[in-house]
XYZ file of C-alpha atoms in Angstrom:
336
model
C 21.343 47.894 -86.691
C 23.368 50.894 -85.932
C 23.506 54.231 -87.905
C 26.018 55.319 -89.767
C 27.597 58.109 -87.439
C 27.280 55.733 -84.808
C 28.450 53.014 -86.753
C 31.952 55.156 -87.766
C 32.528 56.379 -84.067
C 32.223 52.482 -82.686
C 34.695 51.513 -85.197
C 37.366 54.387 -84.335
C 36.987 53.588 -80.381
C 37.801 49.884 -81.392
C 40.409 50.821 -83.437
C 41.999 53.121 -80.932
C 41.693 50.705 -78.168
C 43.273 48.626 -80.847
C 46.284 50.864 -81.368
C 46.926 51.684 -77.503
C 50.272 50.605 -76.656
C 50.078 50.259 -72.899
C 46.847 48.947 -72.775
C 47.016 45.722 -71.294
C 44.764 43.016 -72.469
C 42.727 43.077 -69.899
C 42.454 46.848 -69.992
C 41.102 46.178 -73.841
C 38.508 43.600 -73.289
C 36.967 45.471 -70.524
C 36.726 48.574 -73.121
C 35.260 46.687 -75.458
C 32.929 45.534 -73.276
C 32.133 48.651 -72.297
C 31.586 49.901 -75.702
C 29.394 47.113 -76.700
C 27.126 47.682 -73.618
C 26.817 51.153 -74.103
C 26.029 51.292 -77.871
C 24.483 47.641 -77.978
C 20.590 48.157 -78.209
C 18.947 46.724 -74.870
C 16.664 43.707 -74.309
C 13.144 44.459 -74.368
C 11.382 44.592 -70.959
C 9.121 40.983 -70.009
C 5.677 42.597 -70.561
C 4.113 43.485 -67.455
C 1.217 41.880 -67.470
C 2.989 38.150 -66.509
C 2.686 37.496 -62.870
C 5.775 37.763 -61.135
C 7.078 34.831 -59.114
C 6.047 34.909 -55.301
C 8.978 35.257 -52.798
C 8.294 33.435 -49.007
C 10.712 35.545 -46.601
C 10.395 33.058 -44.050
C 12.288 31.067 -46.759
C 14.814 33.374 -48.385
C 18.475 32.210 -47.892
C 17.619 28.727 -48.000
C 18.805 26.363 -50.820
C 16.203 26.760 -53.651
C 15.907 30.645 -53.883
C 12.937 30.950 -51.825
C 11.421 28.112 -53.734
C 9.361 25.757 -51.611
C 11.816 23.155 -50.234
C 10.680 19.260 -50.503
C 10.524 17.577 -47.469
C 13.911 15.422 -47.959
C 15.661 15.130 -45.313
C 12.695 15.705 -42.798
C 11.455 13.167 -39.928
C 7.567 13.488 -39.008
C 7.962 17.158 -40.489
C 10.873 17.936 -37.807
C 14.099 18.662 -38.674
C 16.391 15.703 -37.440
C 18.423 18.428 -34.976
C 15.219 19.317 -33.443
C 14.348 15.961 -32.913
C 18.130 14.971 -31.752
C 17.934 18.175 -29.277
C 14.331 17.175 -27.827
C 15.676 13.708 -27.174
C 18.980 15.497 -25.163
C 16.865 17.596 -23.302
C 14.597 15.096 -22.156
C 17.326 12.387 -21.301
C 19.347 15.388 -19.454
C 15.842 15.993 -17.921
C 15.211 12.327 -16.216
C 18.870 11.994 -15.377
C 19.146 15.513 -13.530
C 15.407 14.903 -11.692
C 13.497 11.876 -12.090
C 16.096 9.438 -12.077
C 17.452 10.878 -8.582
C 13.516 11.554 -7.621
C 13.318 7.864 -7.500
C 17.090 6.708 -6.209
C 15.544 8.965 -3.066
C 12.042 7.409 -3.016
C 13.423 4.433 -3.380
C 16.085 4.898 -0.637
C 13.456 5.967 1.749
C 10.847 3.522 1.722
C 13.717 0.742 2.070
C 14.821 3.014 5.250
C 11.207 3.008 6.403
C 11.028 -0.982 5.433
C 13.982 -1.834 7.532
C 12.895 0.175 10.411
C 9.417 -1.501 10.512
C 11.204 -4.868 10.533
C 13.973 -3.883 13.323
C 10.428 -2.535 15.457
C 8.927 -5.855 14.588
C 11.752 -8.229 15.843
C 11.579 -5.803 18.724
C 8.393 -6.636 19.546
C 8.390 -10.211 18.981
C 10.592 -13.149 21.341
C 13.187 -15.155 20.494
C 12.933 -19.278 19.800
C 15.139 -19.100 22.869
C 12.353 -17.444 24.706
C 9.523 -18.919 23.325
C 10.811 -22.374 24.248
C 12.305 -21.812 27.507
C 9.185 -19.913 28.959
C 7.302 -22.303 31.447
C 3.754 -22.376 29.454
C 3.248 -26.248 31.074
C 2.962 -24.734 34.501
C 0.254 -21.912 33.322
C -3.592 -22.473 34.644
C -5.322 -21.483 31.607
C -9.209 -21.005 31.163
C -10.503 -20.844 27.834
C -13.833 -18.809 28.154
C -16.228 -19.390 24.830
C -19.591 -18.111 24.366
C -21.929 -16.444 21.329
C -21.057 -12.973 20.613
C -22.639 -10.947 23.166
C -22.608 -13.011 25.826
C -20.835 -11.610 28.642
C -17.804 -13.258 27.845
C -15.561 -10.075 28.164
C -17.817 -8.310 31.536
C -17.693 -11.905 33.295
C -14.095 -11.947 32.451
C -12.868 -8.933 34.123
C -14.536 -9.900 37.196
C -13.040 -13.032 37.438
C -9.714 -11.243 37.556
C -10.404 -9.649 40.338
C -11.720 -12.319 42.422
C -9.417 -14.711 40.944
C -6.300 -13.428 39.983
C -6.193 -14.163 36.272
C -4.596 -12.596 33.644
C -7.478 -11.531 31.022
C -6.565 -12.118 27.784
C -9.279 -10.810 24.958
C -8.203 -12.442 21.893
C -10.224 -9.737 19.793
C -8.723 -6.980 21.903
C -5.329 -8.525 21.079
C -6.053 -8.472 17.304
C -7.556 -5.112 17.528
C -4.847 -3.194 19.216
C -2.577 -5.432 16.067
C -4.533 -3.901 13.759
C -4.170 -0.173 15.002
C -0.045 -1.032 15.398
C 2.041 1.498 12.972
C 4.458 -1.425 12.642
C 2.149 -4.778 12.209
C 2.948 -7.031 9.665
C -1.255 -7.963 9.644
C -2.837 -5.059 10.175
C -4.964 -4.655 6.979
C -5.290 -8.448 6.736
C -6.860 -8.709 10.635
C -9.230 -5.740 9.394
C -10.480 -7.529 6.474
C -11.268 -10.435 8.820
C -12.999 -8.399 11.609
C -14.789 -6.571 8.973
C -15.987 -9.508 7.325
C -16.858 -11.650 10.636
C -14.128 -14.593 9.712
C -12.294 -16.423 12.050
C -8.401 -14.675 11.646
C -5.569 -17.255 10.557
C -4.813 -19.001 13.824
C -0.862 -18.611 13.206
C -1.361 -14.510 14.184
C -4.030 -15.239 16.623
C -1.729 -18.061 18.585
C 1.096 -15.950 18.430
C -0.196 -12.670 19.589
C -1.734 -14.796 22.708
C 2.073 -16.304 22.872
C 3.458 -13.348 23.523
C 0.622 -11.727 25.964
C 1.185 -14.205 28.367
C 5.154 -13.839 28.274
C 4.273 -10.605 28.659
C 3.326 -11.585 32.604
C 5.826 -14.080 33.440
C 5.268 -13.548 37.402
C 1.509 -14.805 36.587
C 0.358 -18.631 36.329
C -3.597 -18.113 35.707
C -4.860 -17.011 32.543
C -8.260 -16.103 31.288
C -8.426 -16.327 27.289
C -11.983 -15.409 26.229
C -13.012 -15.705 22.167
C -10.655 -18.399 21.653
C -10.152 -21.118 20.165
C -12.830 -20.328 17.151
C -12.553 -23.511 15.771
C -11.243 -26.833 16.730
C -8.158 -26.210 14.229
C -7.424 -22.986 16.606
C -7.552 -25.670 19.785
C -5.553 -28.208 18.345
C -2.602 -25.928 17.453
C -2.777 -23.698 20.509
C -2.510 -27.147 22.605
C 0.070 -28.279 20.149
C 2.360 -25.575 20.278
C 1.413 -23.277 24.019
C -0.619 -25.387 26.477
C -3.186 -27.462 27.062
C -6.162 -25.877 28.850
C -7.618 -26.855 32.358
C -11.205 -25.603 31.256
C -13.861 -23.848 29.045
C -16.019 -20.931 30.815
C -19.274 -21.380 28.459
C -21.572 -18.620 28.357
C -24.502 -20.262 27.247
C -27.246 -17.380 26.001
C -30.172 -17.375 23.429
C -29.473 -15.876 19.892
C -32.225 -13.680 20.104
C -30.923 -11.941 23.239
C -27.286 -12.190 22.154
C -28.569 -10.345 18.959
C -30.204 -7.737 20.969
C -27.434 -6.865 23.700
C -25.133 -6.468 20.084
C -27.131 -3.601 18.412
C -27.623 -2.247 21.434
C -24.010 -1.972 22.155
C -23.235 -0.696 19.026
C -24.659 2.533 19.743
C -22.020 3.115 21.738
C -18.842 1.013 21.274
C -17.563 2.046 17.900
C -16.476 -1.033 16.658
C -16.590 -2.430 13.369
C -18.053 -5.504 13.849
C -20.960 -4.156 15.800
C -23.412 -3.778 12.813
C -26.036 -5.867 11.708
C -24.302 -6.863 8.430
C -21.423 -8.181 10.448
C -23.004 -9.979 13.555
C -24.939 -11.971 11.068
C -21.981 -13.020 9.806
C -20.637 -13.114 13.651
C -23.230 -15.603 14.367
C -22.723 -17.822 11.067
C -19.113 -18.382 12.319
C -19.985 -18.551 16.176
C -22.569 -21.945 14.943
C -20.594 -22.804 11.930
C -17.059 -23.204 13.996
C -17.008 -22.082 17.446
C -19.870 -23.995 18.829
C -18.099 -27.562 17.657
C -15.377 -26.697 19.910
C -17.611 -26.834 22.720
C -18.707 -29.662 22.126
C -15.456 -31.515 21.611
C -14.460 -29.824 24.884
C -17.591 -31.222 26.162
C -16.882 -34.666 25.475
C -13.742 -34.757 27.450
C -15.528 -33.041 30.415
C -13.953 -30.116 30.178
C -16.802 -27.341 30.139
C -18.408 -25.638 32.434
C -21.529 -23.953 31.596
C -22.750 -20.460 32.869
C -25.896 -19.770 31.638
C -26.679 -16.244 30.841
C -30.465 -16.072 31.754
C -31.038 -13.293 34.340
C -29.716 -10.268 35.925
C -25.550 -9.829 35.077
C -25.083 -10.299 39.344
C -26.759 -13.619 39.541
C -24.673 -14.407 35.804
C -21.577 -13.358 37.582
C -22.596 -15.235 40.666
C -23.086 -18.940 39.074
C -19.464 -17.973 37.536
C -17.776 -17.049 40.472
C -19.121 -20.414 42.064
C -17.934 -22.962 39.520
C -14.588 -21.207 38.866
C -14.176 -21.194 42.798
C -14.830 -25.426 42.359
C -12.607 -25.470 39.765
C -9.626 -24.563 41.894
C -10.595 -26.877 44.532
C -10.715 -29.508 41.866
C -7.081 -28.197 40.860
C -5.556 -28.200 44.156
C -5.594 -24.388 44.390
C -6.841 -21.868 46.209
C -8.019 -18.500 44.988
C -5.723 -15.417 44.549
C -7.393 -12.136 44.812
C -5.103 -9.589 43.698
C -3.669 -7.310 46.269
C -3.655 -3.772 46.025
């Protein structure tokens, strides 16, 4: 409670306040007010001993008064902006680069796609062509044999003496292989590599189009062909029949040694032992029917490969030079 001095001089102030004229109300509430704070006694002071409330800065100004905020509102602990503005920028992100990244890629390979086909048709013949070249009139000389045998050596002189167009079916499918734009390429490796007998369809057409390649010639040497009889049969079918099979007739065990010992040197693929196993698995399993269905119809003439390569070459030379006679023809060295 007040004292009594005090008491007496809060009373006149109120009364005065009371009595003032112009005060307005206003004006007398807010002296009152002032009065009682100044003469009121003030609230004791919290004792210090009670631990103040801790204040997070990083969280002042947000709703709670620096209170720990509950996790309303909140997706995976991200605030749904952040989340909204990480899915922008990434969507911005593939549609400003990766979506036009790939529209190019895309674009290009097709370019490179329709090139490869335009140097394909190119490359190939017509139907037209195909069926209007004169393949009827063609001499052609199959020349079979083991792998190894002399097929390709014999061959070459034959052209000379003979003029023949040589025609290496394995040459043919090689040089296919190494061609930027071949539709087989990595399918004729996997066959060479593997010592199979390629699908006839590429084989027959890649000898197709090597002999309308030479038009102005009618004699034809084809040497590692047909490897089977269902390689004959469609060649016949759909090119030519041939006059004759060449047979190089030679023991495994020297085939098997002329092979590793042209491996050293030749580089190819197939010229390891892993492969001319397999070489000679085919050559028995497949090729050597053939010559024996050629056989039957007295079609084969057999060069055996015993002996030096001139007196090989020789016995050759001399039943390829009957064979013409039998023909009607007479050889055609090629002029210079």
């Amino acid at each position: 409670m007040f004292s009594p001095a005090r008491s007496a001089l809060l009373r006149s102030l109120q009364a005065r306040a009371a009595r003032a004229p112009a005060a307005t109300p206003a004006f007398r509430v807010s002296l009152a007010n002032a009065t009682i704070r100044l003469y009121s006694t003030p609230p004791a002071e919290e004792s210090s001993d009670k631990p103040k409330p801790k204040v997070d800065q990083l969280k002042m100004g947000q709703k709670g008064g620096g209170k720990k905020s509950s996790s309303t509102g909140l997706f995976f602990g991200f605030h749904p902006f952040a989340i909204f503005a990480s899915l922008t920028l990434l969507g911005t992100g593939y549609l400003m680069i990766v979506k036009p990244f790939f529209e190019w890629n895309d674009k290009v390979q097709s370019e490179r796609k329709s090139d490869k086909k335009k140097q394909v048709a190119q490359a190939a013949y017509t139907k037209e062509q195909v069926d209007s070249f004169p393949f009827d009139k063609k001499t052609v000389v199959f020349v079979l044999g083991g792998p190894g045998s002399g097929k390709g050596t014999n061959s070459e002189k034959l052209v000379d003496d003979f003029g023949f167009v040589h025609l290496s079916a394995g040459d043919l499918l090689r040089a296919e292989q190494k061609r930027e734009v071949s539709q087989y390429g990595e399918l004729i490796a996997h066959y060479i590599r593997e010592g199979l007998i390629v699908p006839h369809e590429i084989t027959i057409g890649l000898l197709r189009n090597a002999m309308m390649d030479h038009p102005e010639c009618d004699r034809f040497l084809i040497d590692g062909f047909p490897r089977n009889l269902v390689q004959a049969k469609a060649f016949e079918d759909t090119v030519c029949k041939a006059q004759k099979v060449l047979y190089f007739e030679c023991p495994e065990a020297v085939l098997l040694e002329r092979l590793l010992n042209r491996g050293k040197t030749s580089g190819r693929t197939d010229d390891n032992i892993e492969s001319i196993k397999k070489r000679f698995n085919t050559y028995f399993n497949d090729s050597k029917p053939v010559i024996d269905a050629y056989d039957k119809d007295g079609k084969v003439i057999t060069v055996s490969c015993q002996g030096s390569m001139d007196d090989v070459y020789k016995n050759a030379q001399t039943q390829v030079t009957q064979l013409f006679k039998d023909l009607g023809q007479e050889p055609k060295p090629r002029t210079a």
